[in-house]
């Protein structure tokens, strides 16, 4: 089916929607130059499997290696700017003021683009916390505040002296119960979910489109390749989010 026709179908579904929810994954930030975990790593980091560095076990065994890996990821993400997909989603919020974004991304590109209603399931790569959450979950620590001498090693929590770690959810860790509940409620009450740039392999985030479907809502997917979500999508727009989303938003404005 021609993409133009599919865009019209998406617009028709969106015009009929009263409770729109958007689930985003790494694909939405791809066109901003943010590499995913599943992309090959460059240089020094090429010898490591990132999915094995992003675990509590790796941090316990080699804290400095994991800390340095996150410093490297932060460095690559620092210059990243919102792309047309992030900006189109921010525009969409003006049309659907109740629209909720559920994101698996740890960058802040949705916020930078101007979206305001965001559930960040996997945390924030630019924040740090005490690895023991000694003052409650999370015990955030501003690393610039930590003695610069210390920054050559893994910084320590100013309250209890434990290592500081990135405020992200690692493989094998539980998500925040409050955030997960909020995401489930948003998904169950959505009459339409837009799923953008996720492979749908990491649960529980990947369960959200199913929750919407089971509650009677519809699912539209935007992804240049088939994902785990595609078989349950009512409509799959095969293409890049930065190309397709602005076209949907423009068509919606004209509709
Ligand atoms: N537009 C839309 N989708 C795209 C684009 C694009 N320009 N480029 C790539 N994609 C799609 C890919 O086809 C793939 O299906 O984005 C998806 C990215 O998949 P993953 O790398 O698996 O990212 P994600 O689904 O967000 O991963 C989930 O796993 O890496 C961990 O915790 C991390 O939050 C992450 C979670």
XYZ file of N, CA, C and O in Angstrom, residues 5 14 25 27 34-35 39 44-45 78 85 100 102 111 114 122 128 146 148 153 155 201 208 223 230 239 246 254:
112
model
N -1.230 6.805 1.140
C -2.541 6.276 1.528
C -2.533 5.868 3.005
O -3.493 6.116 3.740
N -6.415 9.013 13.872
C -6.076 10.028 14.871
C -7.203 11.046 15.041
O -7.460 11.511 16.155
N 10.870 4.432 21.225
C 12.097 3.704 21.511
C 13.266 4.367 20.806
O 13.131 5.471 20.246
N 14.621 4.190 18.082
C 14.479 4.605 16.678
C 14.088 6.062 16.525
O 14.435 6.696 15.524
N 21.849 9.501 17.926
C 22.035 8.763 19.181
C 22.060 7.267 18.874
O 21.068 6.728 18.406
N 23.199 6.606 19.115
C 23.255 5.173 18.792
C 22.476 4.349 19.811
O 22.374 4.730 20.973
N 23.404 -1.054 18.345
C 24.344 -0.618 17.297
C 25.749 -1.046 17.715
O 26.065 -1.081 18.904
N 37.558 2.028 21.323
C 37.885 1.268 22.521
C 36.761 0.361 22.996
O 36.988 -0.672 23.613
N 35.526 0.812 22.706
C 34.367 0.105 23.261
C 33.894 -1.036 22.367
O 33.013 -1.805 22.756
N 25.680 14.204 24.058
C 25.659 15.632 24.406
C 25.289 16.542 23.228
O 24.431 17.398 23.376
N 11.120 14.154 14.062
C 10.147 13.264 14.726
C 9.816 13.788 16.124
O 8.645 13.862 16.510
N -0.096 11.406 25.967
C 0.945 10.951 26.881
C 2.029 10.243 26.075
O 1.712 9.372 25.266
N 5.099 7.653 26.353
C 5.810 6.691 27.199
C 7.109 6.414 26.440
O 7.065 5.973 25.293
N 11.804 16.159 25.696
C 11.668 17.381 26.509
C 12.233 18.571 25.739
O 11.613 19.629 25.661
N 9.994 20.017 23.324
C 8.835 20.734 23.862
C 7.696 19.847 24.336
O 6.662 20.356 24.769
N 12.810 4.140 31.473
C 14.157 3.605 31.706
C 15.127 4.605 32.318
O 16.335 4.371 32.312
N 22.447 11.173 37.933
C 23.161 10.133 38.686
C 22.490 9.937 40.024
O 21.792 10.829 40.509
N 30.587 16.860 43.277
C 31.527 15.981 43.957
C 32.934 16.505 43.692
O 33.233 16.973 42.593
N 36.366 17.431 42.488
C 36.868 17.115 41.150
C 38.002 16.087 41.197
O 38.193 15.301 40.270
N 38.007 8.730 39.561
C 37.480 7.417 39.930
C 35.951 7.514 39.848
O 35.415 8.553 39.488
N 32.628 8.469 41.140
C 32.277 9.357 42.257
C 31.551 8.603 43.371
O 30.954 7.556 43.136
N 11.381 -5.687 22.018
C 11.964 -6.893 22.614
C 12.153 -6.766 24.124
O 12.394 -7.764 24.793
N 3.088 -2.691 26.353
C 2.107 -1.593 26.348
C 1.147 -1.638 25.146
O -0.062 -1.466 25.318
N 8.070 2.349 11.776
C 9.369 1.682 11.911
C 9.809 1.270 10.498
O 8.998 0.731 9.748
N 4.887 -5.273 15.083
C 4.202 -5.250 13.778
C 3.025 -6.233 13.691
O 1.953 -5.850 13.198
N 8.838 3.167 7.501
C 9.688 4.290 7.132
C 10.288 4.921 8.370
O 10.061 4.467 9.497
N 6.288 14.027 10.617
C 5.930 15.385 10.178
C 4.857 15.371 9.078
O 3.998 16.258 9.026
N -4.320 19.761 7.977
C -5.129 20.093 6.794
C -6.469 19.381 6.815
O -7.355 19.698 6.023
